[in-house]
Each structure stands twice: as C-alpha cells, then as structure tokens.
Tab-separated table of C-alpha atoms in Angstrom:
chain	number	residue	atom	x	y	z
E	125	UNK	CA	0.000	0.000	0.000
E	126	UNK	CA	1.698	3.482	-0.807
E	127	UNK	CA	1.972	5.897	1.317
E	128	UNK	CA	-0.761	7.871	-0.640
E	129	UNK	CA	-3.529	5.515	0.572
E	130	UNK	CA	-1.944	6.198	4.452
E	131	UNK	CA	-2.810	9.291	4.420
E	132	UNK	CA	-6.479	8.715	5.800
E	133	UNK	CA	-5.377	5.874	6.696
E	134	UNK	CA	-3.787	7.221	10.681
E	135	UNK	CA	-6.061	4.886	13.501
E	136	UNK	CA	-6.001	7.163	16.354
E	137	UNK	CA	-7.818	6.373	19.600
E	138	UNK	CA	-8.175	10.043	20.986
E	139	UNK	CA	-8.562	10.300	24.670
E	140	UNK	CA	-12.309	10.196	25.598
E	141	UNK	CA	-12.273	11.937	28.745
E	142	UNK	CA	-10.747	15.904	27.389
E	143	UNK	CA	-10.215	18.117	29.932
E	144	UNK	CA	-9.528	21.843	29.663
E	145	UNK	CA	-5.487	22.420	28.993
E	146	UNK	CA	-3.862	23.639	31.937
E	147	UNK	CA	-2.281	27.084	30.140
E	148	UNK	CA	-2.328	30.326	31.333
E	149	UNK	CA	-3.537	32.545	28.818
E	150	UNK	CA	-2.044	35.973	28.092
E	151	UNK	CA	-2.878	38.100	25.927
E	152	UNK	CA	0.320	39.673	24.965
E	153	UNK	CA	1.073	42.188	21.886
E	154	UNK	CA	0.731	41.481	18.241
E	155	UNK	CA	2.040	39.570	15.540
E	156	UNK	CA	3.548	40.132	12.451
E	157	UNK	CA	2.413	41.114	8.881
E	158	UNK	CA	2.439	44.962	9.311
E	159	UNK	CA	0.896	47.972	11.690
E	160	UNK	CA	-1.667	47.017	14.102
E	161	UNK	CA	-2.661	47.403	17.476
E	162	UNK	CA	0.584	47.103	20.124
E	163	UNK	CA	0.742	45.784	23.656
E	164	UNK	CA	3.214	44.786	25.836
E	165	UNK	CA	4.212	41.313	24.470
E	166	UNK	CA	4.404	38.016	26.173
E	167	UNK	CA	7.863	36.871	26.168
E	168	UNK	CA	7.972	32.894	26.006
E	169	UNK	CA	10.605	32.439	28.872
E	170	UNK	CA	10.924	28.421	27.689
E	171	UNK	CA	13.946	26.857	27.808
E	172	UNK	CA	15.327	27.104	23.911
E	173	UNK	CA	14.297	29.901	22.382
E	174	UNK	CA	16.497	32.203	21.628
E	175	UNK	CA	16.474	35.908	23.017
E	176	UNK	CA	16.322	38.913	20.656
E	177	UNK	CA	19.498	40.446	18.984
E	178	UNK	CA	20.701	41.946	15.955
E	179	UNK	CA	21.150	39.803	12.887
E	180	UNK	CA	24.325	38.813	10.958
E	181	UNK	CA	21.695	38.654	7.798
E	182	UNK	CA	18.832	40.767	6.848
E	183	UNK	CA	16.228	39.206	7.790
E	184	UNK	CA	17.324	36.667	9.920
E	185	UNK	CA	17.741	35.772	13.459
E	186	UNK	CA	21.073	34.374	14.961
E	187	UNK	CA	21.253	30.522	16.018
E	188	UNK	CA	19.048	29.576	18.861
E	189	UNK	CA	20.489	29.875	22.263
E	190	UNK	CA	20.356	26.271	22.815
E	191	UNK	CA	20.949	24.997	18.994
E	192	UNK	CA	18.973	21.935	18.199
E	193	UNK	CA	20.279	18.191	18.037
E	194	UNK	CA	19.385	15.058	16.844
E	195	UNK	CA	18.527	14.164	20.408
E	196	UNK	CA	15.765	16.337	21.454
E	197	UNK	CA	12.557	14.058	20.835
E	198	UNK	CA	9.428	14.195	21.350
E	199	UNK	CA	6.456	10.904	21.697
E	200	UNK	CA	3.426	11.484	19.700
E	201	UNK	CA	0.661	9.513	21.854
E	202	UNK	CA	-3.342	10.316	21.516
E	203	UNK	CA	-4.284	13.102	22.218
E	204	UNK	CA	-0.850	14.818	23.304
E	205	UNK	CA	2.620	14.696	23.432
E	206	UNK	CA	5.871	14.159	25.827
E	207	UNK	CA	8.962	15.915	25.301
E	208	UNK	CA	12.255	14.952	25.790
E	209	UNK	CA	15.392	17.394	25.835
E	210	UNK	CA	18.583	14.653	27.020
E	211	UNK	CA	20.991	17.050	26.318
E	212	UNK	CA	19.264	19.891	28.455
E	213	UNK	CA	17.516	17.124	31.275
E	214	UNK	CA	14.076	18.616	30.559
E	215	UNK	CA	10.778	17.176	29.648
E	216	UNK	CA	7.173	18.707	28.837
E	217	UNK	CA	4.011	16.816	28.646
E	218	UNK	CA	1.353	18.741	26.995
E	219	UNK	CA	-1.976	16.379	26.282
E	220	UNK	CA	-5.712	16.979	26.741
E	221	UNK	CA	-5.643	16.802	30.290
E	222	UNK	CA	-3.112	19.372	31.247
E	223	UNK	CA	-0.073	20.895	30.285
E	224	UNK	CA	2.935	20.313	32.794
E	225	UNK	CA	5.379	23.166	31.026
E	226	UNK	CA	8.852	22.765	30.356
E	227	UNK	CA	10.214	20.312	33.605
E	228	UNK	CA	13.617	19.806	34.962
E	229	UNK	CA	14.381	15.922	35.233
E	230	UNK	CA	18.069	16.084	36.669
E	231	UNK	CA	17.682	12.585	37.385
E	232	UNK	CA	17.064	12.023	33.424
E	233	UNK	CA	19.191	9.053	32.313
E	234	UNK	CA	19.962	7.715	28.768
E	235	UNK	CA	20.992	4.168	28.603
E	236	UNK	CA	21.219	2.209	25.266
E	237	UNK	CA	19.890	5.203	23.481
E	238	UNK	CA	16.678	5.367	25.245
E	239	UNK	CA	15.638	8.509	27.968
E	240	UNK	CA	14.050	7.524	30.905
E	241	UNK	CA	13.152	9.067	34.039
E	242	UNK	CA	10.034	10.526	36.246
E	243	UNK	CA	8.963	13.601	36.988
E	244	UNK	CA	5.815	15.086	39.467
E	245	UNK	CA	3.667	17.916	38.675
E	246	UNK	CA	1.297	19.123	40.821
E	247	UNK	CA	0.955	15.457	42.113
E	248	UNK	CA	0.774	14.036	39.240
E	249	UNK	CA	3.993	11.388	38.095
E	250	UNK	CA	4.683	10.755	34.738
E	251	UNK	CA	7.483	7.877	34.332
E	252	UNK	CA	8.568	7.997	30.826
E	253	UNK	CA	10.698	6.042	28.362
E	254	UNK	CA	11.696	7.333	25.150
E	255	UNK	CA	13.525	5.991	22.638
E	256	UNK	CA	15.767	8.641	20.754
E	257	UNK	CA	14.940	7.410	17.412
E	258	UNK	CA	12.433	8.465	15.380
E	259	UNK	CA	9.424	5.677	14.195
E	260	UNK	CA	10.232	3.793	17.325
E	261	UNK	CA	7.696	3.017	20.179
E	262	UNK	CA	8.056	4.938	23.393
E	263	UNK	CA	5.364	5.272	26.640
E	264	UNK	CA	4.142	7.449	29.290
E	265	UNK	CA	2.982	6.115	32.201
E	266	UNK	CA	0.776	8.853	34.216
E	267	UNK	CA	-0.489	8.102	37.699
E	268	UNK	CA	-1.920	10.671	40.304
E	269	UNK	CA	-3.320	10.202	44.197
E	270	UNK	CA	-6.705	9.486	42.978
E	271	UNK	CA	-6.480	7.647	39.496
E	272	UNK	CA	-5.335	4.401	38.420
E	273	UNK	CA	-2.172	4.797	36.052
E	274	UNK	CA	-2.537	5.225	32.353
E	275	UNK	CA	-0.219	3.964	30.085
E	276	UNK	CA	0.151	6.309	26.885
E	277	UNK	CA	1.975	4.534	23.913
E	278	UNK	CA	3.189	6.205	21.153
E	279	UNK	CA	5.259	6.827	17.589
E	280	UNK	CA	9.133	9.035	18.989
E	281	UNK	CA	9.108	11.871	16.720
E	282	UNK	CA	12.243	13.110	15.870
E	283	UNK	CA	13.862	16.300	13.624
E	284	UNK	CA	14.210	14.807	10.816
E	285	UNK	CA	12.791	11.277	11.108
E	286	UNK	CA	14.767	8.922	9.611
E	287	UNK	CA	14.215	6.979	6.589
E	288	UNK	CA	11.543	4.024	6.613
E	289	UNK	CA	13.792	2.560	3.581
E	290	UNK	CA	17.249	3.245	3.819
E	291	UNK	CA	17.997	2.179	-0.015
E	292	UNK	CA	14.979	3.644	-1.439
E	293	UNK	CA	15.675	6.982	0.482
E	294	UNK	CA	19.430	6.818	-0.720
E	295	UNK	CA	17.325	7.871	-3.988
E	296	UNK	CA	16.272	11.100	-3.085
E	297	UNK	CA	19.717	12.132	-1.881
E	298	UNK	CA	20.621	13.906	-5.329
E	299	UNK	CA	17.857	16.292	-4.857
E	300	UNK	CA	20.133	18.092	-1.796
E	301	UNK	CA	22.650	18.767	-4.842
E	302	UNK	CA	20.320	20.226	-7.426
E	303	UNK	CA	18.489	22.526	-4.470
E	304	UNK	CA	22.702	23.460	-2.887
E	305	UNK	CA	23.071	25.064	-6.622
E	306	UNK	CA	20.032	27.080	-6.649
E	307	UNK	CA	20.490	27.882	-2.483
E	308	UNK	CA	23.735	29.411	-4.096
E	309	UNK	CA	22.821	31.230	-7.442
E	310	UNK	CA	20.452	32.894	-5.146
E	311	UNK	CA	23.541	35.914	-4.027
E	312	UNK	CA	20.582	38.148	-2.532
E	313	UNK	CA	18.699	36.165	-0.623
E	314	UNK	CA	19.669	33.649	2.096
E	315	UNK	CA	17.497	30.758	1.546
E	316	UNK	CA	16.953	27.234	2.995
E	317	UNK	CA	14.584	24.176	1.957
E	318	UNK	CA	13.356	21.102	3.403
E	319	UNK	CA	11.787	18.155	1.503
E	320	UNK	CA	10.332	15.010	3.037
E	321	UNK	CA	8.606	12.476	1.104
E	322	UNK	CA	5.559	11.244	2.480
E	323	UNK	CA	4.616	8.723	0.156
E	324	UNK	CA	6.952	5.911	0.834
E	325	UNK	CA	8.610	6.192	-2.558
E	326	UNK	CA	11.620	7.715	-1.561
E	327	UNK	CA	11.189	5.765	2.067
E	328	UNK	CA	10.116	8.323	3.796
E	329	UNK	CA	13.588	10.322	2.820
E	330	UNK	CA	14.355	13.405	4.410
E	331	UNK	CA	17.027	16.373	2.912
E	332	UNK	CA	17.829	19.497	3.500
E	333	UNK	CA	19.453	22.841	2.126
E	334	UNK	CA	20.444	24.943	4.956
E	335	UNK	CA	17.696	23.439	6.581
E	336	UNK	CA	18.156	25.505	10.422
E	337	UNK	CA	17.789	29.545	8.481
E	338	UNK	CA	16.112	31.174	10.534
E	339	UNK	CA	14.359	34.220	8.895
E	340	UNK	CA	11.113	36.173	9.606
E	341	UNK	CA	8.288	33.433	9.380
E	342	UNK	CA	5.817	36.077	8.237
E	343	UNK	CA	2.905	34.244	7.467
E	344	UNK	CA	4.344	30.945	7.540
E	345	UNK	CA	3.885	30.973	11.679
E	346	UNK	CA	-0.387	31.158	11.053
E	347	UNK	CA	0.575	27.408	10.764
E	348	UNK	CA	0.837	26.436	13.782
E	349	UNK	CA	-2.340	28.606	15.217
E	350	UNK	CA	-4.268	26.729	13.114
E	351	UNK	CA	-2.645	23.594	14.304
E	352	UNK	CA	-3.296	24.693	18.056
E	353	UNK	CA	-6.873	25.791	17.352
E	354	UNK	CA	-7.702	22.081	15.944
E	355	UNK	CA	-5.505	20.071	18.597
E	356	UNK	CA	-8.391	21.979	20.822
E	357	UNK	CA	-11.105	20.970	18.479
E	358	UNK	CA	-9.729	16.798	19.299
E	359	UNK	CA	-9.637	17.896	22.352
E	360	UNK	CA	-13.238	18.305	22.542
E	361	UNK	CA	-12.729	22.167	24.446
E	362	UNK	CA	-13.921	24.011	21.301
E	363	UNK	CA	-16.416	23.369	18.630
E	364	UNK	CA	-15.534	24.957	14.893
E	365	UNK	CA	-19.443	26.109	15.023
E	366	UNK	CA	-18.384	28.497	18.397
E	367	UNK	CA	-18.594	32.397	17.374
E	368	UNK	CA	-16.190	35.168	18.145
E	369	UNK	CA	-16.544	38.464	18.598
E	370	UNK	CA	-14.791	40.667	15.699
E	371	UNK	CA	-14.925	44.646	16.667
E	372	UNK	CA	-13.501	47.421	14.447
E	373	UNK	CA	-10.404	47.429	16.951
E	374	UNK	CA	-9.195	44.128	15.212
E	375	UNK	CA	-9.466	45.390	11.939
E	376	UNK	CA	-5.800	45.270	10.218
E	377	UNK	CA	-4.344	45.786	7.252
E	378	UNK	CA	-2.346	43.566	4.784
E	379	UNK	CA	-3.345	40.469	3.628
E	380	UNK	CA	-6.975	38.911	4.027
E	381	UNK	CA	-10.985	39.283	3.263
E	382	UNK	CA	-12.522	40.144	6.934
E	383	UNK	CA	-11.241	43.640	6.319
E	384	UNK	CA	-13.482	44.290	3.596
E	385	UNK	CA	-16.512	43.391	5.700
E	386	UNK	CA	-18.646	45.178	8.427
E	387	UNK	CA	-17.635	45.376	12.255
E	388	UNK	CA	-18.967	44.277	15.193
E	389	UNK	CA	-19.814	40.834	14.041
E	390	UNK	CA	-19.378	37.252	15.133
E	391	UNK	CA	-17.479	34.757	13.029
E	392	UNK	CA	-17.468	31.120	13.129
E	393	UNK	CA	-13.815	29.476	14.143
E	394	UNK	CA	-14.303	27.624	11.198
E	395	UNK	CA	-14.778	30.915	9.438
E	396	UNK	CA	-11.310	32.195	11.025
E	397	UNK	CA	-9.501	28.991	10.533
E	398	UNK	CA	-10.675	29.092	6.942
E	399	UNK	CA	-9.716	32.668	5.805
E	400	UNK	CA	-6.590	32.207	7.953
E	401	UNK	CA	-5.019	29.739	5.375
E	402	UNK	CA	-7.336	30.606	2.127
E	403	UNK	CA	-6.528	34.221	2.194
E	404	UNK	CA	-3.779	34.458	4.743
E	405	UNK	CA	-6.141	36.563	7.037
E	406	UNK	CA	-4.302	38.646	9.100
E	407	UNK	CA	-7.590	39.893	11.167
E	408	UNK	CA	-8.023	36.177	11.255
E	409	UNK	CA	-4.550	35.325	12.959
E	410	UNK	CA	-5.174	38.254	15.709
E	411	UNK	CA	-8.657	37.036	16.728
E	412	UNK	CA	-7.106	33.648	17.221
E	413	UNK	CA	-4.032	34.439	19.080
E	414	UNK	CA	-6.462	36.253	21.625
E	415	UNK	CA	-9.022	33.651	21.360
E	416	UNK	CA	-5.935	30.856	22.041
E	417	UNK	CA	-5.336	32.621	25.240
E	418	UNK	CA	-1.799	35.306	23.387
E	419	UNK	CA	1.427	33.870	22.480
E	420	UNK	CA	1.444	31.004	25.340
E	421	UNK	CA	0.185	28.299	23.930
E	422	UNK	CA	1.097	28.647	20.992
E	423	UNK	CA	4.640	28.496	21.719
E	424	UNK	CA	3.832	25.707	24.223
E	425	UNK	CA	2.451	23.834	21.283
E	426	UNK	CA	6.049	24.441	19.798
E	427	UNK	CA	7.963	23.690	22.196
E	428	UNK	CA	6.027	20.252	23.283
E	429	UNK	CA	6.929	18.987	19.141
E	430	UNK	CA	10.919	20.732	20.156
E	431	UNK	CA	10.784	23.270	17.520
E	432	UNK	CA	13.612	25.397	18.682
E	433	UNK	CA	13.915	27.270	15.828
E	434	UNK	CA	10.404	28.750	16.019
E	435	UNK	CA	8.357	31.278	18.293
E	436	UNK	CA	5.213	33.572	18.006
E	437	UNK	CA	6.065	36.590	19.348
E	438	UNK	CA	4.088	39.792	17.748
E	439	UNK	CA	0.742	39.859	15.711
E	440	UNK	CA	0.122	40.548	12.635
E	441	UNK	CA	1.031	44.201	11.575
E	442	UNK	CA	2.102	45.056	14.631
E	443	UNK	CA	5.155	47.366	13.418
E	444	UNK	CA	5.639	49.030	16.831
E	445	UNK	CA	6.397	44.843	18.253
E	446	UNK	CA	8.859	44.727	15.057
E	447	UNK	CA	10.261	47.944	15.969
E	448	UNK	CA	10.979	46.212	20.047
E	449	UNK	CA	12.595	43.863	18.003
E	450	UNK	CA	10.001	41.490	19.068
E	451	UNK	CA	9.470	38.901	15.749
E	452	UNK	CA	8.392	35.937	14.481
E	453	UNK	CA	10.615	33.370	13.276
E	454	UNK	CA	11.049	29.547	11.907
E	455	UNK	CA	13.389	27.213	9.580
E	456	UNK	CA	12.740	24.657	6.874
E	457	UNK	CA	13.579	22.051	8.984
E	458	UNK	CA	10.500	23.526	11.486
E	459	UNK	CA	8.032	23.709	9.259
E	460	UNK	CA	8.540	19.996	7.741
E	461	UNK	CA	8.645	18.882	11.340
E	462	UNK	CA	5.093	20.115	11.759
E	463	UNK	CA	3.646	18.982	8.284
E	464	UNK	CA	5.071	15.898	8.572
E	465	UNK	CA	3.449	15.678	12.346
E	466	UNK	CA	0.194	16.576	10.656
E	467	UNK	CA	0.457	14.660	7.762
E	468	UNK	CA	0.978	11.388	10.015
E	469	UNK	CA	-1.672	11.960	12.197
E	470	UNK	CA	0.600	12.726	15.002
E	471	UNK	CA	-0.810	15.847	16.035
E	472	UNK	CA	-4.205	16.210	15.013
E	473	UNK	CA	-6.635	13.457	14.219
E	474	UNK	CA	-7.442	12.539	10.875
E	475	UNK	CA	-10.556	14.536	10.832
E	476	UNK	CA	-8.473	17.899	11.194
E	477	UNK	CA	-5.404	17.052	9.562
E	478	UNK	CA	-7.902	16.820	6.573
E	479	UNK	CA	-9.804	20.197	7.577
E	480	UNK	CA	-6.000	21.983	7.864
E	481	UNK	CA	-4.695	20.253	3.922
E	482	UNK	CA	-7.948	21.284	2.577
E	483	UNK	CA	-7.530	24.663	3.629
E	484	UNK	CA	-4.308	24.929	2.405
E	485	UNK	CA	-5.474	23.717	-0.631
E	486	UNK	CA	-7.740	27.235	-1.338
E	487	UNK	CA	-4.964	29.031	-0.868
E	488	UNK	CA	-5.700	31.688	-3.107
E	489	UNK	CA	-1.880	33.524	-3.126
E	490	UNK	CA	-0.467	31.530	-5.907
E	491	UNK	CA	2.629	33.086	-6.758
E	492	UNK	CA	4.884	30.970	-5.743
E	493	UNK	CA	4.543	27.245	-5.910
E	494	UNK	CA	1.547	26.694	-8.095
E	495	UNK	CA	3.765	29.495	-10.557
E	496	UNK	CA	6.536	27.345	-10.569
E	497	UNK	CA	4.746	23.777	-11.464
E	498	UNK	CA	2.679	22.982	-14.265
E	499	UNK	CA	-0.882	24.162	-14.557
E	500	UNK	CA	-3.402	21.422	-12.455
E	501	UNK	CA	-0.558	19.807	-9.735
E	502	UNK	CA	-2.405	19.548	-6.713
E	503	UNK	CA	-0.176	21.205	-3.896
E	504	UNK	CA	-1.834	22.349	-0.217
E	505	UNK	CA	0.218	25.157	0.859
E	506	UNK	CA	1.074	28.284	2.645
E	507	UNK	CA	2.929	31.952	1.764
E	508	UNK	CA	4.548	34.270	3.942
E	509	UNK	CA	5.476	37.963	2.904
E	510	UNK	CA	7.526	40.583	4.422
E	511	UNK	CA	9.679	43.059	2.610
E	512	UNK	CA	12.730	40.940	3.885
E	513	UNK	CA	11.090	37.675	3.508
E	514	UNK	CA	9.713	35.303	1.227
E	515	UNK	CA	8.224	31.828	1.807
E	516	UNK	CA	6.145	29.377	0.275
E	517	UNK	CA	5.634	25.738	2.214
E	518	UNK	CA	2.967	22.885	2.043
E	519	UNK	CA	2.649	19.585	0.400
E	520	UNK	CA	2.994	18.348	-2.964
E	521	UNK	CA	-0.388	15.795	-3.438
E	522	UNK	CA	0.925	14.284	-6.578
E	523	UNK	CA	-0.770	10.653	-6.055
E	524	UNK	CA	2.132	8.066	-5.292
E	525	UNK	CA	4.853	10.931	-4.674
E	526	UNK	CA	3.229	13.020	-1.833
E	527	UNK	CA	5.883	15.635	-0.358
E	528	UNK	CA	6.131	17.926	2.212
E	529	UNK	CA	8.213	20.726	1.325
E	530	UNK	CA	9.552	24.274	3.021
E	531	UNK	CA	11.364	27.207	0.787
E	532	UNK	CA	12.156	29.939	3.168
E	533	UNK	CA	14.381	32.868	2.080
E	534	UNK	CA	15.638	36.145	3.657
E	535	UNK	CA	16.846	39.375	1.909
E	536	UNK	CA	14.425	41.219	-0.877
E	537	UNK	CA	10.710	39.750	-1.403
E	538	UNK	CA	10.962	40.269	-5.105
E	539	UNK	CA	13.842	38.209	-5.723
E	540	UNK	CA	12.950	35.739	-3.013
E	541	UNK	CA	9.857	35.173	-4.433
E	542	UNK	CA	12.026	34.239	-7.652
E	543	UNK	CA	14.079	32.170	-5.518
E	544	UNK	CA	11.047	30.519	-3.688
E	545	UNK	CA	9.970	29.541	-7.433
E	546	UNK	CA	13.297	28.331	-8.732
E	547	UNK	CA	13.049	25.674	-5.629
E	548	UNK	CA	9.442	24.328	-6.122
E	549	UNK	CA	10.138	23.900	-9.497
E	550	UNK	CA	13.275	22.043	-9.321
E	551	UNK	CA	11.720	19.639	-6.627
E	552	UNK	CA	9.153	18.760	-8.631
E	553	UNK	CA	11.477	18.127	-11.829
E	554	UNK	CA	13.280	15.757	-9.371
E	555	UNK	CA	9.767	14.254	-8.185
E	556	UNK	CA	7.990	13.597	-11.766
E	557	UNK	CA	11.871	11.995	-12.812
E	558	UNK	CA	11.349	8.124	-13.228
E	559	UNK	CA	13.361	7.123	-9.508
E	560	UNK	CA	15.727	4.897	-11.163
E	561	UNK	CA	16.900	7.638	-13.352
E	562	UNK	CA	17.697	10.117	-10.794
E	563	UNK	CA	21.512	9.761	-10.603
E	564	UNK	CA	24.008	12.645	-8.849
E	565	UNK	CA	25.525	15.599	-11.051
C-alpha cells in the first residue's frame, strides 16, 4: 500500500475523557504582517528559544540559544505529546488533560539510546521512556493520588525522522545537490529548503538545504495557530461552530478578506480557521491568538513537538512589536517537522489534519509554488510575505509521490519570491523523474 492511501489511513484512539489544557492565557502584543494594534508582548521564557538580537543577515535571526540536536525528541501519543530534551535534562508533557510546562528531570538518564526518568507535577507522576529514534515506540505512564495509572503509547518523533527505507531513500539524496546550486545562485537572498517524502517512494527520505535559516516566518507561523486551534477541536474544548466576537479594533491591514466586511460581528472558528489559510487573514490570525489565550500556547504547542527554531512573538502588523525587536521566526527544517506531524496523524486526528490540507489547498496567493509547477498539480500550501522575507511551504499531493516541502528565504521579497519559485520547481522536476533515473551531477 503506498503511502498515498496512508494518508487517511492514521487509527487514532483520541482520549475520551478531554479536559480543559492547563495554560495560562495571556494576551500579549501582536504579531507580524504589518501595523496594528501594540501591547506589551508576552515573552515565552521556555527553555530554547532564543532571546532577541541583531542579525548577521537581513532578515534573519542568529542561532538559537540552545541549537537543536538530533537528540531532542518528542512521543506522539493520543491526544498529546511528551517531550524529551537529554541534552538539556528537561521534559514537557502537553496532552488533553493538562499541560505540565517545560520540567527539569536532573535525574534524566539515557541508557542504550533510550531517555528515561520521572517527573511530578502538581501530584501528578509521569514515568517515561523514550527511545531517541524516530518511528520507534516509546510510553508514558501517568499516575496521580486518585487515578489508576494510564499507560500512553506512542510513535518518537524526531527532527528529521529517519528513513523508513534506507535504499529507497538513498534515492532522493541527489535532490540536496540540485536545491545546494540554486540555495547558491540565489547571491541576494539567504534561503533554505526542506523536503520530506511522504509517500513511501523515496522511504520516507528526508534532505535538507540549509535546513536551520532562521528568517522572519511572516505568514508561515499562522501554521501552527491553526494547528493549536484544531488540537483543541480533538480535544473536545472548542467546537468549529463556536462564534467570536470581531470589533472594528481588530481590523488590520495587509493580507486577508474580513477587512473588507462590516464590524462588530461574530465569526465562526471555522470561518477564522478558513480565511486564515485561504486568504492568509491577518484579522483572522489576531482574533485567534487572543481567542488561544496570546502567544502562550502557541509556543507551548512548539515547544512540546521541540521546535527550537520557532516562536510567536508579535501579531500581525504590529510594526511598533517589530520595531521592540520582538518577531516571528522559523526554519525549513520547522516547518517539515510540523507537516510531517500533521500529515501522520501525530498531532491532530485525521478529521483535522484533513480540515488543515484542505484549507491549504484554497490558498488563493499563488505566486509561488503553483507558478513554478505545471498548470493542475495539486499542492496544499502556505505563503509568507515581508519586505525581507519570502516563503512558500505545504505539500505536494501528486498521487504516489506526496511531499512535504519548506522554501524559506531572507533578503528582498521580489527576488525571493524568484528564488522561492526556482526551488518548487526544481523539486518537482526531481519528483515527476522516473526514480531509477535520478543519478548525482
């Protein structure tokens, strides 16, 4: 069966009893397309991220404070997940029933390439072991003074997962090549990309071009709101039918529909998750940072997959937060490490992981990746556009040779967008190439 016919095909058994998460909700300042209404931000102080400086790039943000490593892990089990950071002893369950943060776990050992250890929260004990490979099985066991123990098995995710077939992923290996040439033709604009295949023809091959640049995520970070506003749908804590309050005072600029229409009104979540994807809403994204409870949880979502290259920290249009220096930012490798999560059920149930492709696939800014391909390729994706940044990521739904891909660039839009364009298209050269014909330059 290819991997094409998987993609439905994810049995999750989500936890029946949901429980509300266990976050504190702030509502800190805005985020990120252009002007909009500032506040004092809330500044993620998780392990990991990096704090704000000057970059060496336009565009981009210096290396992480605590750079990633093949290490840091994390177990998808339903209905949450358990991170585990050997290297830095610290753990974080985040689930339906409760969110534990970022936890010290000096006691954190790694024998045989496996982290195990316990930790209590709040009375609550959560004895984990974790293998430190990605595809493997790991488990959770959770106990408290007044429940039995629950045993939470699950898939170790991992940044990049490796291969499911070593010799058929050795196949896709000449692509890193082809995308190094145009990473380098492109002397204006520091760029990065990220391919995984997803349908089992390359066995589940991951490569990457500068795969940890770290520019602006613009748009590209909406992402992972939508992701956090669906894990909360699974959840059972929110329905898609609920209706939000929209006042003039969220009306922004920049990309999106709502601002064309007439305030006060309620709109649907599903309304907000729609146009946040279709038309890369930017009204959209602020309503649902508040709504989500600020910056928090969304960057306790990211840090429970270890994403440490990426963090909400401003709205949309909020050019006095850019001028703080406060700013959004992600890598290729990032964004693959969520698609792929979400393509493999191991973040959202089927259900929304269908909900989140087929909104990607009305995206309606087109530019980019459906430019570069020929007319009628069916790609799910998602822009992001700042006058020193230019993105385009998603999937490529070509039955039998589905793809996840991320081309992020820094330096001039115009020519980024060029760049952006010049990567799609020489992915999908590589993809539509008969396999056994695809031989190193």
């Amino acid at each position: 069966m290819s991997k094409s016919d998987k993609h439905p095909r994810v049995p999750l058994k989500w936890l029946t009893a949901a429980v509300a998460l266990a976050v504190v909700a702030t509502t800190g300042p805005a985020t990120a397309d252009g002007p909009g209404a500032a506040a004092e931000p809330d500044h993620p102080s998780t392990p990991g991220y990096a704090a704000e400086g000057q970059s060496h790039e336009p565009g981009l943000e210096p290396t992480p404070e605590r750079a990633p490593t093949s290490e840091v892990s994390w177990l998808s089990f339903p209905g949450g997940a358990f991170a585990v950071d050997p290297l830095g002893h610290t753990v974080r369950y985040r689930a339906c029933d409760g969110d534990t943060g970022r936890v010290a776990d000096p006691d954190l050992r790694v024998a045989a390439g496996v982290a195990s250890g316990e930790v209590t929260v709040e009375g609550r004990s959560f004895r984990y072991r974790v293998p430190l490979v990605g595809r493997t099985q790991g488990t959770v066991v959770v106990s408290g003074p007044q429940a039995q123990p629950v045993e939470l098995t699950g898939v170790v995710v991992t940044s990049p997962q490796p291969p499911t077939d070593p010799v058929a992923g050795a196949r896709l290996l000449p692509l890193s090549g082809q995308l190094a040439r145009v990473v380098a033709d492109a002397s204006l604009n520091p760029a990065g990309a990220t391919v995984r295949d997803l349908s089992g023809r390359y066995g589940d091959q991951q490569i990457a071009v500068n795969g940890a640049l770290r520019p602006k995520a613009a748009s590209v970070i909406k992402l992972w709101i939508l992701v956090e506003l669906l894990r909360r749908v699974d959840c059972g804590q929110v329905s898609l039918d609920e209706g939000v309050l929209v006042t003039p005072a969220d009306v922004v600029g920049g990309t999106g529909q709502l601002q064309f229409e007439t305030f006060p009104q309620v709109v649907t979540l599903h309304r907000l998750a729609q146009y946040l994807i279709k038309y890369s809403d930017n009204i959209a994204a602020n309503v649902l940072i508040t709504y989500l409870g600020g910056f928090a949880p969304v960057n306790a979502l990211i840090d429970s997959m270890n994403q440490r290259s990426t963090i909400l920290a401003r709205r949309m249009l909020d050019s006095a937060a850019a001028q703080r220096g406060e700013e959004n930012y992600t890598s290729p490798d990032d964004v693959v490490s969520l698609l792929g999560a979400v393509w493999d059920g191991e973040i959202l149930t089927p259900a929304s992981r269908d909900l989140m492709i087929g909104f990607m696939r009305e995206q309606t800014l087109n530019t980019k990746i459906p430019a570069a391909l020929p007319p009628g390729v069916p790609v799910a994706h998602k822009t992001g556009d700042l006058p020193d940044a230019s993105h385009d990521v998603g999937y490529y739904l070509i039955p039998g040779t589905e793809t996840a891909v991320a081309f992020l660039t820094a330096g001039p839009m115009a020519t980024g967008d060029e760049t952006v364009r010049r990567m799609a298209r020489t992915v999908y050269d590589f993809l539509v190439t008969p396999a056994d014909g695809a031989v190193e330059e």
